[in-house]
PDB file of C-alpha atoms in Angstrom:
ATOM      1  CA  MET A   1     -19.163  32.131 -54.852  1.00  0.00           C
ATOM      2  CA  GLY A   2     -22.822  30.980 -54.128  1.00  0.00           C
ATOM      3  CA  LYS A   3     -24.290  30.508 -50.655  1.00  0.00           C
ATOM      4  CA  TYR A   4     -23.879  26.963 -50.311  1.00  0.00           C
ATOM      5  CA  ALA A   5     -20.199  25.241 -50.535  1.00  0.00           C
ATOM      6  CA  ASN A   6     -21.745  21.724 -52.208  1.00  0.00           C
ATOM      7  CA  HIS A   7     -24.765  20.110 -53.287  1.00  0.00           C
ATOM      8  CA  GLU A   8     -25.668  18.625 -49.990  1.00  0.00           C
ATOM      9  CA  GLU A   9     -25.298  21.767 -48.348  1.00  0.00           C
ATOM     10  CA  PHE A  10     -27.968  23.119 -50.651  1.00  0.00           C
ATOM     11  CA  GLY A  11     -30.114  19.646 -50.462  1.00  0.00           C
ATOM     12  CA  ILE A  12     -30.305  20.542 -46.663  1.00  0.00           C
ATOM     13  CA  ASN A  13     -30.416  24.051 -46.124  1.00  0.00           C
ATOM     14  CA  ALA A  14     -32.692  25.320 -49.117  1.00  0.00           C
ATOM     15  CA  PRO A  15     -35.893  23.265 -48.616  1.00  0.00           C
ATOM     16  CA  ILE A  16     -35.728  24.367 -44.959  1.00  0.00           C
ATOM     17  CA  ASN A  17     -35.101  27.864 -45.827  1.00  0.00           C
ATOM     18  CA  TYR A  18     -37.982  27.787 -48.402  1.00  0.00           C
ATOM     19  CA  ARG A  19     -40.359  26.616 -45.972  1.00  0.00           C
ATOM     20  CA  GLU A  20     -39.311  29.010 -43.220  1.00  0.00           C
ATOM     21  CA  ASP A  21     -39.238  32.136 -45.706  1.00  0.00           C
ATOM     22  CA  SER A  22     -42.559  31.407 -47.276  1.00  0.00           C
ATOM     23  CA  THR A  23     -44.627  32.891 -44.925  1.00  0.00           C
ATOM     24  CA  SER A  24     -48.091  35.012 -45.341  1.00  0.00           C
ATOM     25  CA  GLU A  25     -46.379  38.264 -44.714  1.00  0.00           C
ATOM     26  CA  SER A  26     -43.756  37.618 -47.387  1.00  0.00           C
ATOM     27  CA  PHE A  27     -46.481  36.855 -49.710  1.00  0.00           C
ATOM     28  CA  LEU A  28     -48.508  39.731 -48.910  1.00  0.00           C
ATOM     29  CA  LYS A  29     -45.706  42.134 -49.306  1.00  0.00           C
ATOM     30  CA  GLY A  30     -44.693  40.882 -52.532  1.00  0.00           C
ATOM     31  CA  MET A  31     -48.201  40.981 -53.846  1.00  0.00           C
ATOM     32  CA  LEU A  32     -48.520  44.340 -52.399  1.00  0.00           C
ATOM     33  CA  VAL A  33     -45.684  45.589 -54.773  1.00  0.00           C
ATOM     34  CA  ILE A  34     -47.468  44.481 -58.110  1.00  0.00           C
ATOM     35  CA  ALA A  35     -51.258  45.204 -56.925  1.00  0.00           C
ATOM     36  CA  PRO A  36     -52.659  48.268 -58.802  1.00  0.00           C
ATOM     37  CA  SER A  37     -52.916  51.292 -56.853  1.00  0.00           C
ATOM     38  CA  GLY A  38     -55.363  51.687 -54.281  1.00  0.00           C
ATOM     39  CA  MET A  39     -56.025  47.491 -53.992  1.00  0.00           C
ATOM     40  CA  LYS A  40     -54.281  45.477 -51.341  1.00  0.00           C
ATOM     41  CA  PRO A  41     -54.151  41.561 -51.322  1.00  0.00           C
ATOM     42  CA  LYS A  42     -56.662  39.722 -48.908  1.00  0.00           C
ATOM     43  CA  GLN A  43     -55.191  38.380 -45.693  1.00  0.00           C
ATOM     44  CA  LEU A  44     -56.615  34.934 -46.391  1.00  0.00           C
ATOM     45  CA  ARG A  45     -54.741  34.497 -49.554  1.00  0.00           C
ATOM     46  CA  GLY A  46     -51.519  34.893 -47.400  1.00  0.00           C
ATOM     47  CA  LYS A  47     -52.678  32.512 -44.998  1.00  0.00           C
ATOM     48  CA  LYS A  48     -53.517  29.844 -47.979  1.00  0.00           C
ATOM     49  CA  PHE A  49     -50.135  30.343 -49.346  1.00  0.00           C
ATOM     50  CA  GLU A  50     -48.333  29.617 -46.084  1.00  0.00           C
ATOM     51  CA  GLU A  51     -50.460  26.362 -45.683  1.00  0.00           C
ATOM     52  CA  LYS A  52     -49.190  25.283 -49.196  1.00  0.00           C
ATOM     53  CA  THR A  53     -45.539  25.794 -48.509  1.00  0.00           C
ATOM     54  CA  ASP A  54     -45.174  23.190 -46.262  1.00  0.00           C
ATOM     55  CA  PHE A  55     -42.692  19.990 -46.091  1.00  0.00           C
ATOM     56  CA  LYS A  56     -44.187  18.328 -49.092  1.00  0.00           C
ATOM     57  CA  ALA A  57     -43.959  21.517 -50.977  1.00  0.00           C
ATOM     58  CA  SER A  58     -40.417  22.031 -50.398  1.00  0.00           C
ATOM     59  CA  ALA A  59     -39.362  18.373 -51.100  1.00  0.00           C
ATOM     60  CA  ARG A  60     -41.137  18.627 -54.518  1.00  0.00           C
ATOM     61  CA  TRP A  61     -39.269  22.091 -54.898  1.00  0.00           C
ATOM     62  CA  HIS A  62     -36.081  20.618 -54.347  1.00  0.00           C
ATOM     63  CA  LYS A  63     -36.992  17.654 -56.559  1.00  0.00           C
ATOM     64  CA  ASN A  64     -38.036  19.969 -59.400  1.00  0.00           C
ATOM     65  CA  PHE A  65     -34.842  22.068 -58.857  1.00  0.00           C
ATOM     66  CA  ASP A  66     -32.620  19.297 -59.207  1.00  0.00           C
ATOM     67  CA  LEU A  67     -34.164  17.939 -62.557  1.00  0.00           C
ATOM     68  CA  ALA A  68     -34.187  21.451 -63.930  1.00  0.00           C
ATOM     69  CA  MET A  69     -30.615  22.372 -62.821  1.00  0.00           C
ATOM     70  CA  PHE A  70     -28.825  19.150 -62.770  1.00  0.00           C
ATOM     71  CA  GLY A  71     -30.895  16.612 -65.160  1.00  0.00           C
ATOM     72  CA  GLY A  72     -31.614  14.388 -62.096  1.00  0.00           C
ATOM     73  CA  SER A  73     -32.653  14.675 -58.663  1.00  0.00           C
ATOM     74  CA  ASP A  74     -30.229  13.372 -55.843  1.00  0.00           C
ATOM     75  CA  ILE A  75     -33.423  12.773 -53.704  1.00  0.00           C
ATOM     76  CA  GLY A  76     -34.856  10.751 -56.587  1.00  0.00           C
ATOM     77  CA  THR A  77     -38.091  10.609 -58.337  1.00  0.00           C
ATOM     78  CA  SER A  78     -40.006   8.040 -56.513  1.00  0.00           C
ATOM     79  CA  ASN A  79     -40.602   8.479 -52.562  1.00  0.00           C
ATOM     80  CA  TYR A  80     -38.724  11.873 -52.743  1.00  0.00           C
ATOM     81  CA  GLU A  81     -40.429  13.353 -49.697  1.00  0.00           C
ATOM     82  CA  SER A  82     -39.154  10.323 -47.422  1.00  0.00           C
ATOM     83  CA  ASN A  83     -35.571  11.018 -49.170  1.00  0.00           C
ATOM     84  CA  GLN A  84     -35.919  14.632 -48.333  1.00  0.00           C
ATOM     85  CA  MET A  85     -36.610  13.892 -44.552  1.00  0.00           C
ATOM     86  CA  ASN A  86     -33.330  11.303 -44.882  1.00  0.00           C
ATOM     87  CA  LEU A  87     -31.421  14.468 -46.166  1.00  0.00           C
ATOM     88  CA  GLU A  88     -32.590  16.902 -43.524  1.00  0.00           C
ATOM     89  CA  GLY A  89     -31.850  14.452 -40.926  1.00  0.00           C
ATOM     90  CA  LYS A  90     -28.037  15.066 -41.793  1.00  0.00           C
ATOM     91  CA  ILE A  91     -28.309  18.660 -40.671  1.00  0.00           C
ATOM     92  CA  ASN A  92     -26.107  17.780 -37.627  1.00  0.00           C
ATOM     93  CA  GLY A  93     -23.310  17.059 -39.998  1.00  0.00           C
ATOM     94  CA  VAL A  94     -23.639  20.047 -42.398  1.00  0.00           C
ATOM     95  CA  LYS A  95     -23.712  23.859 -41.496  1.00  0.00           C
ATOM     96  CA  ARG A  96     -27.091  25.461 -41.325  1.00  0.00           C
ATOM     97  CA  ILE A  97     -27.240  28.625 -43.364  1.00  0.00           C
ATOM     98  CA  PRO A  98     -30.567  30.541 -42.378  1.00  0.00           C
ATOM     99  CA  GLY A  99     -32.536  32.110 -45.413  1.00  0.00           C
ATOM    100  CA  ARG A 100     -33.267  35.562 -45.379  1.00  0.00           C
ATOM    101  CA  HIS A 101     -34.195  36.101 -41.894  1.00  0.00           C
TER     102      HIS A 101
END
């Protein structure tokens, strides 16, 4: 069975986990694995990556995932950021399942 029991649990938890897990450290660690020997990624690139994985990016990621996997998004295509905020506001009624931490 998957990590989330239903789609609402996914919609609330996954975007939050995406934001929390998308750190400059995780980016640099991943880039270090694929970097040519003797080279390492610049710290500045990690910081820029983390800046670009904010709330708007997580809402866009959730919308695109829904479109790809289910053919339509439960948060809609117009004003999906506001709809994502409303969805995350329901977290008190849904079990919080932390990401990789």
